XYZ file of C-alpha atoms in Angstrom:
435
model
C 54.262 28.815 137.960
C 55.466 26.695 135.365
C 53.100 23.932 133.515
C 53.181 20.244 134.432
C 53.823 19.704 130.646
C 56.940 21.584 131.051
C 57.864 19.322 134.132
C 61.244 18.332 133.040
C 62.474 21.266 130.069
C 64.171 22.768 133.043
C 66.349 20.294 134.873
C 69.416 20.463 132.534
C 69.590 24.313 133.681
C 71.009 21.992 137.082
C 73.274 20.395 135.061
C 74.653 23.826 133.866
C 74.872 25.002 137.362
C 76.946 22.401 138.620
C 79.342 22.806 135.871
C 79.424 26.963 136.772
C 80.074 25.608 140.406
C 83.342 24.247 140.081
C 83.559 24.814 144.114
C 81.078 22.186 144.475
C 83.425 19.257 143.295
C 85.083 19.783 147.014
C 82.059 17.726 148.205
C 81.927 14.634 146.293
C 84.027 11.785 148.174
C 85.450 10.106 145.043
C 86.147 11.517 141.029
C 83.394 9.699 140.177
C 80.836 10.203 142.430
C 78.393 12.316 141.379
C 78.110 16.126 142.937
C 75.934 17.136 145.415
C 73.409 20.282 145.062
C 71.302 21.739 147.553
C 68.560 24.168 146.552
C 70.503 26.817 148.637
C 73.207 25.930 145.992
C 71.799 26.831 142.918
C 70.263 29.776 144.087
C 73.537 31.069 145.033
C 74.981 29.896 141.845
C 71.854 31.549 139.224
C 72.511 34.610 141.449
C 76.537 34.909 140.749
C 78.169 32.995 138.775
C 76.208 32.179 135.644
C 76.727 34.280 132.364
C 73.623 36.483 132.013
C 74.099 38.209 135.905
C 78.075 38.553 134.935
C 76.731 39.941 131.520
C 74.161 42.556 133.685
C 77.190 43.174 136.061
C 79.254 44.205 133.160
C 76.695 46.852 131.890
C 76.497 48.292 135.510
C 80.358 48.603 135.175
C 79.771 50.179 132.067
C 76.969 52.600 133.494
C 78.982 53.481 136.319
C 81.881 54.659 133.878
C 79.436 56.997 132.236
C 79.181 58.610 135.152
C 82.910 59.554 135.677
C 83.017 60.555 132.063
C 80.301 62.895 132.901
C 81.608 64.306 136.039
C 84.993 64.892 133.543
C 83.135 68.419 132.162
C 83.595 69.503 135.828
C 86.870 69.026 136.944
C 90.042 70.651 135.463
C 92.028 69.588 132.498
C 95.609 70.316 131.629
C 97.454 69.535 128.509
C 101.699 69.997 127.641
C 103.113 70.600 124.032
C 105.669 71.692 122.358
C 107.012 72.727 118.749
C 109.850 74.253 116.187
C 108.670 76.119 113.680
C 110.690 76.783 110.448
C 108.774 79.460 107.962
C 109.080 81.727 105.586
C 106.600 84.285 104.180
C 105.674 87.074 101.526
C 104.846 89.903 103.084
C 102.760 91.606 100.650
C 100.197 88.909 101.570
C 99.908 90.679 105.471
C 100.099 94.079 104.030
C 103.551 95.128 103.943
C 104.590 97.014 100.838
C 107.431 99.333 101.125
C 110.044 100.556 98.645
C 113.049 98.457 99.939
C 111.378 96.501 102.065
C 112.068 92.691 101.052
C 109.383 90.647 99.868
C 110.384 87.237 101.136
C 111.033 87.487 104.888
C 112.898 84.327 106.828
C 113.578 82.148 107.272
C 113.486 82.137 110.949
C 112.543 79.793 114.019
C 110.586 79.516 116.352
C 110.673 77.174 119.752
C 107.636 76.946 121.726
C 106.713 74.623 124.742
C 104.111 75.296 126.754
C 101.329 74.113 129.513
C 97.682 75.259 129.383
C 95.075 73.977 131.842
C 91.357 75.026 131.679
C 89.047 74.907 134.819
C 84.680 75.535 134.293
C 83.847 77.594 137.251
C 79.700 77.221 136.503
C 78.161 74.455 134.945
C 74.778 74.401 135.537
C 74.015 72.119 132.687
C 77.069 69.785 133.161
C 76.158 69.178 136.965
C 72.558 68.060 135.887
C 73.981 65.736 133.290
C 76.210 64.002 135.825
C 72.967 63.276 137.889
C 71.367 61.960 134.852
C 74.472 59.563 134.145
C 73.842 58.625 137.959
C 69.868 57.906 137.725
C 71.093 55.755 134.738
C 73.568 54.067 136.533
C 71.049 52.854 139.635
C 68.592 51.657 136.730
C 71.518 50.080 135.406
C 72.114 48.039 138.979
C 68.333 47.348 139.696
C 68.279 45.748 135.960
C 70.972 43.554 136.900
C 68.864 43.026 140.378
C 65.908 42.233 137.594
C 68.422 39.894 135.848
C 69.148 37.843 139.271
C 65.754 37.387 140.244
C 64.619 35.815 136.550
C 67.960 33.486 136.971
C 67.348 32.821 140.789
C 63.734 31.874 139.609
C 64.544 29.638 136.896
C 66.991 27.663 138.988
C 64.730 27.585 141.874
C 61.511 26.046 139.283
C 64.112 23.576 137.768
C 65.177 22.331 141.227
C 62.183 21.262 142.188
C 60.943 19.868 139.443
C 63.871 17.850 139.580
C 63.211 16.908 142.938
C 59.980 16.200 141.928
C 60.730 13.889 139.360
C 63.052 12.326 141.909
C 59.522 11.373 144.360
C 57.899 10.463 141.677
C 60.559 7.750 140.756
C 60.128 6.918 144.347
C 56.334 6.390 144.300
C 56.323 4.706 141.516
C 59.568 1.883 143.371
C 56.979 1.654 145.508
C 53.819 1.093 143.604
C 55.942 -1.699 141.717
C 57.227 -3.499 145.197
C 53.424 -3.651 146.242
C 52.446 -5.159 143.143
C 55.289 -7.553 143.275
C 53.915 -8.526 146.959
C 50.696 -8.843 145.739
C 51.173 -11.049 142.913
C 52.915 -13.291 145.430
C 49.960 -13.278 147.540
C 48.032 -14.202 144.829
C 50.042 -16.929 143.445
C 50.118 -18.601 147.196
C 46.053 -18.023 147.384
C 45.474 -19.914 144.380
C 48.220 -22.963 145.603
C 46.123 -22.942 148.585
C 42.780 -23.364 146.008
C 41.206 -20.527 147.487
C 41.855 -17.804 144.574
C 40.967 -18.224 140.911
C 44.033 -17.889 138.678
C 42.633 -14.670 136.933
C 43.422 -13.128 140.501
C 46.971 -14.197 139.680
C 46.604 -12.533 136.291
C 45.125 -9.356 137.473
C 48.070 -8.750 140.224
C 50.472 -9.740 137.041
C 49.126 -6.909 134.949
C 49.449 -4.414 137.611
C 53.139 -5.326 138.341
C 53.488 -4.974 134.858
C 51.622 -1.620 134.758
C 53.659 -0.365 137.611
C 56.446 -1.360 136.093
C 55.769 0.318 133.170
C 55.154 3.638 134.870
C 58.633 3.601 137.106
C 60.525 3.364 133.901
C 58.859 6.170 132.687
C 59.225 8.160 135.413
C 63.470 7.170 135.593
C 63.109 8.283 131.730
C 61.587 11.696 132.469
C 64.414 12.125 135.266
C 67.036 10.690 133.176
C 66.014 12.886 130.361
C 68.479 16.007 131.574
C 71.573 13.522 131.633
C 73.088 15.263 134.829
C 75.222 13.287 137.196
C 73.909 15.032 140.091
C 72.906 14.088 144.111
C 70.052 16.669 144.530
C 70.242 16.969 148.699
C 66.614 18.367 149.181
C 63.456 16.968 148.854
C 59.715 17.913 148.608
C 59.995 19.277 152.483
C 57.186 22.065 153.771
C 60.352 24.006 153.855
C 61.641 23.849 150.197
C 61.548 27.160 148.411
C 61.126 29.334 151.815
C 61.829 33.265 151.367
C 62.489 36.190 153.219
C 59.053 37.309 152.452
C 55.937 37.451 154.630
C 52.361 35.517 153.567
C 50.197 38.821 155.370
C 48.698 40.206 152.162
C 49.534 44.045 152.788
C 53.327 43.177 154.230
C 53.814 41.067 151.004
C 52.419 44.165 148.961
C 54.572 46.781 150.423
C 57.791 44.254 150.417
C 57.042 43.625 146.756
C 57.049 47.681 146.199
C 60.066 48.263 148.223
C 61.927 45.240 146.457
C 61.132 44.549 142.805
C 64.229 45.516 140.810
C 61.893 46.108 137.701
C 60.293 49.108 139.575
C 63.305 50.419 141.134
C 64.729 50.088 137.438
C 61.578 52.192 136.148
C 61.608 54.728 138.301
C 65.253 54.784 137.863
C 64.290 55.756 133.920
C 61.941 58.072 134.946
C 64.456 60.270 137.467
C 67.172 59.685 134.393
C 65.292 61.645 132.047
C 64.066 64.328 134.889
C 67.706 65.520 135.217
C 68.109 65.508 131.512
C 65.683 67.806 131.207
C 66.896 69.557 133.688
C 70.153 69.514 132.078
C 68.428 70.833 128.952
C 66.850 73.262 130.740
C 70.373 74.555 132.566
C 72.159 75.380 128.635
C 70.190 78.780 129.034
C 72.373 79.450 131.430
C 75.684 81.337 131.571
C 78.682 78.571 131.409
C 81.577 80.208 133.198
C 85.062 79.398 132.505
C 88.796 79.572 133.238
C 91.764 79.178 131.070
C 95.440 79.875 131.048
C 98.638 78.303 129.531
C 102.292 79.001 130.786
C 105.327 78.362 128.613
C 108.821 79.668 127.403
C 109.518 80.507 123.435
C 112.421 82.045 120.865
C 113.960 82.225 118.191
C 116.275 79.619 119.595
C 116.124 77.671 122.599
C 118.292 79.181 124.638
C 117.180 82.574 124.421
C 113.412 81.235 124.848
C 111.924 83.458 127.376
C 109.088 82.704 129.483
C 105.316 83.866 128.206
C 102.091 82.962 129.592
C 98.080 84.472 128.949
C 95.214 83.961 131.312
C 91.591 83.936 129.998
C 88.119 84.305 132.045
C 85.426 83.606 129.525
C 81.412 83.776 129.895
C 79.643 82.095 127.122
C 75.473 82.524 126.939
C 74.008 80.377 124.454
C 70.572 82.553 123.104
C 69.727 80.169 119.952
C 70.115 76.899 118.588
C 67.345 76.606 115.559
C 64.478 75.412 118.845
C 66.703 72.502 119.535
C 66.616 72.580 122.806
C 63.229 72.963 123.321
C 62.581 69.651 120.816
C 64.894 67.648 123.331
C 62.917 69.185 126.107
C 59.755 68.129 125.133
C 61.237 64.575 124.164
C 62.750 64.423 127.455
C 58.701 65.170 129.106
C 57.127 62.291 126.929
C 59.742 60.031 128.043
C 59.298 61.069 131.566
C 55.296 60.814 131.239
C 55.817 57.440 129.388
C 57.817 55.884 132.426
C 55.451 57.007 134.971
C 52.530 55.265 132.802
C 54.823 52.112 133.022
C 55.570 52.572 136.566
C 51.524 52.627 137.277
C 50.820 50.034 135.872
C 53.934 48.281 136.766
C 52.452 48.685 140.627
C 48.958 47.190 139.557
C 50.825 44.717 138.100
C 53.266 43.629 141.038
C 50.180 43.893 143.393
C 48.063 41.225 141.476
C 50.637 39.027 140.979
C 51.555 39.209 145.422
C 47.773 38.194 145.598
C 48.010 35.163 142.790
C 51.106 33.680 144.561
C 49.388 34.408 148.277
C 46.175 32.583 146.629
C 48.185 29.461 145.188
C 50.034 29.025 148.639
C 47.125 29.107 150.494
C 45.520 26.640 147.725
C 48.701 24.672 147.793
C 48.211 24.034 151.845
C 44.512 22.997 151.663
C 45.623 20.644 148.888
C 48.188 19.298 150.662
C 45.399 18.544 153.963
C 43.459 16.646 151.592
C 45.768 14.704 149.893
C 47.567 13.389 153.563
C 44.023 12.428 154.340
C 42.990 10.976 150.779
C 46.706 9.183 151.050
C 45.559 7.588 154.223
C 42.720 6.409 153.442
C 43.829 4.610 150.558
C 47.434 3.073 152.651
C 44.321 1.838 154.666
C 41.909 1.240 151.784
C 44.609 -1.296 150.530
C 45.669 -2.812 153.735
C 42.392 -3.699 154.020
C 41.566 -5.085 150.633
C 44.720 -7.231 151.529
C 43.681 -8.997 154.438
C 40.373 -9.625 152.914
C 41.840 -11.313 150.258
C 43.855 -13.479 152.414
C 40.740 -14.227 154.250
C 39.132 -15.959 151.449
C 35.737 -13.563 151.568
C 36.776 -11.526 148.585
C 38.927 -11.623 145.411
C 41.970 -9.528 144.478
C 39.807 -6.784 142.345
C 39.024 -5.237 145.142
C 42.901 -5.263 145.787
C 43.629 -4.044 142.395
C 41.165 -0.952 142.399
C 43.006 -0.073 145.930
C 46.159 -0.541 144.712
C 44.876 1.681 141.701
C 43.716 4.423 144.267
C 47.020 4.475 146.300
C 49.257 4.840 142.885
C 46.485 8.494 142.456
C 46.677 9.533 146.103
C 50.511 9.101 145.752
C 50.420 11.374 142.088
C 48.220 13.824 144.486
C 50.181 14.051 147.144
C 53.309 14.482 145.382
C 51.356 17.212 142.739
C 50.277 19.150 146.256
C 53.810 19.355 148.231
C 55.371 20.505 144.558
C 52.393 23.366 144.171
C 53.577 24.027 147.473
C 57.060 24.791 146.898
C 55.926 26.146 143.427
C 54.357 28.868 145.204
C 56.515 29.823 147.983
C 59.100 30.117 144.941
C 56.271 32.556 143.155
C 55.762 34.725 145.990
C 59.506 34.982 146.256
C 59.589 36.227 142.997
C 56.193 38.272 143.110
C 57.824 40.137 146.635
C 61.229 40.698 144.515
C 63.389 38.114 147.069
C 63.791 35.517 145.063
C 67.817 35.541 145.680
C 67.046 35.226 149.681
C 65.261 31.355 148.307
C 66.879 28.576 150.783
């Protein structure tokens, strides 16, 4: 969950969204209205159309590639050429040394064109290595899946503190029309002789006060300069996931979810089949080659020549090579299931931290209703008694003072609310289903 002294470093990322969401301009009424963003909005936006996930998307592109070039070792290749040749030579340099035999023979051509095509009929090693380029290729989609989820998460924490600055600005219009009222009532108990005219300046200074605090609040919501109409508010429902709040669901979600441990484990099965790979160059490699083609002394008495080659190849030593890359291949496999371990720990504790804040959050959110009713009626009260005569506005002032903190509460509660459902999301690996 992110600090309350970060509470406004993310709303420009909504700013950013919008302008990614060119679609959205469809929904203002007028050029220069201001565009309208639900939270279901910039969710779908962080998860599609901003840089870093087309970035991520690009490298699975680039993954999946590997894999065909890979698979190429397999599958049959086939090549045409062609050439004159022109040559003389000595032949005393091949051998040839006769009495009357001429020294300088040519010179002479030679037309050649011809197609060869090679096919490897066993592989071993080659298959493995296209399962490796595979393994790397699913790691390569559950990064990007890692990728969303950060981007989905960051949108989803600068939404609502958006919206949060947004109630605040609201609490504190509020605060200032009740100290407006008051100051009124005030000024007409002292016309009527019954109040002392410090009640008049006491209600001043907390209009003044309140005043003082709704400008800072517009400042703090001002401060990410977006011309934007955020559509949701601080609702029970705000930052709801696919995801259940049963401890042990929530666990085994998380586990079956997180793109981090799909991408480790991914690692881990990438460098299995490279060792196996490894492993398969003992192996006999198996293959078939031929070419076809037509050559002469001239091209039209070319005449038609062709070979056809089956060869085994058994590699039996490469300076222990092999058996370095096979032991590097081990610590990297041991290394990513250390990672994945702890990785589980890790997912586990932070399901029970985000289950523990939401069911903190609701409590809070029970007390601060009740504390916010009791000081609506803690200041109606003080009210009337002040228009009564039997007591003076300081009693008005301290519940007035009470109200603006059970407000700040309430406000802080439904946030850490949303906050968490937005944590577990992210803790169960759903963040993208956020609406």
């Amino acid at each position: 969950m992110v600090s309350r002294s970060n509470s406004y470093r993310l709303v420009p990322v909504l700013a950013w969204l919008v302008a990614m969401g060119a679609p959205l301009a469809a929904q203002a009424p007028a050029p220069t209205a201001p565009l309208r963003l639900s939270f279901a909005d910039a969710v779908r936006l962080a998860s599609g159309e901003v840089p870093v996930v087309t970035l991520a998307s690009l490298r699975t592109t680039e993954a999946d590639a590997r894999v065909r070039q890979a698979r190429a070792a397999l599958l049959p290749s086939a090549s045409v050429g062609g050439f004159w040749l022109n040559r003389t030579f000595n032949s005393r340099s091949i051998g040839i040394s006769f009495p009357g035999f001429p020294e300088l023979i040519g010179p002479f051509n030679n037309y050649d064109a011809r197609v060869s095509a090679t096919q490897a009929l066993f592989d071993w090693s080659s298959v493995r290595r296209v399962r490796a380029a595979g393994a790397q290729a699913d790691g390569s989609r559950a990064e990007r899946g890692v990728t969303v989820e950060a981007s989905v998460l960051t949108a989803a924490v600068a939404y609502v503190q958006a919206v949060r600055a947004q109630a605040v600005v609201g609490a504190r219009r509020a605060d200032s029309a009740i100290a407006a009222e008051l100051v009124g009532l005030a000024e007409a108990q002292r016309a009527a002789g019954v109040s002392p005219t410090i009640d008049v300046t006491r209600a001043q200074a907390q209009l003044a006060r309140a005043q003082g605090l709704l400008l800072v609040a517009k400042n703090q919501l001002d401060r990410g300069r977006i011309d934007v109409t955020l559509t949701d508010s601080l609702a029970p429902s705000l930052g709801a996931a696919d995801v259940s709040v049963r401890r042990d669901s929530a666990v085994s979600a998380a586990l079956a979810n997180r793109p981090d441990l799909r991408a480790e484990q991914a690692r881990a099965a990438a460098a299995r089949q490279t060792g196996s790979a490894i492993r398969a160059e003992r192996l006999p490699r198996i293959e078939v080659a031929g070419d076809y083609g037509v050559n002469g002394p001239t091209a039209p008495h070319a005449i038609a020549t062709r070979d056809l080659t089956l060869q085994v190849s058994v590699p039996i030593l490469d300076g222990f090579r092999r058996e370095a890359r096979l032991d590097e291949q081990d610590a990297v496999v041991r290394e990513s299931q250390v990672r994945e371990a702890d990785l589980r720990r890790q997912i586990a504790a932070e399901v029970d931290a985000a289950l523990l804040d939401l069911g903190s959050a609701a409590a809070q959110q029970l007390v601060a209703r009740e504390e916010l009713r009791l000081a609506e009626s803690e200041l109606s009260q003080a009210r009337e008694r002040f228009k009564a005569g039997v007591a003076g506005n300081i009693d008005v002032i301290t519940a007035q003072v009470g109200l603006v903190r059970a407000r700040d509460t309430e406000i802080d509660a439904r946030f850490a609310a949303a906050a968490a459902r937005i944590s577990l999301a992210r803790a169960a690996g759903v963040a993208r289903t956020l609406h």
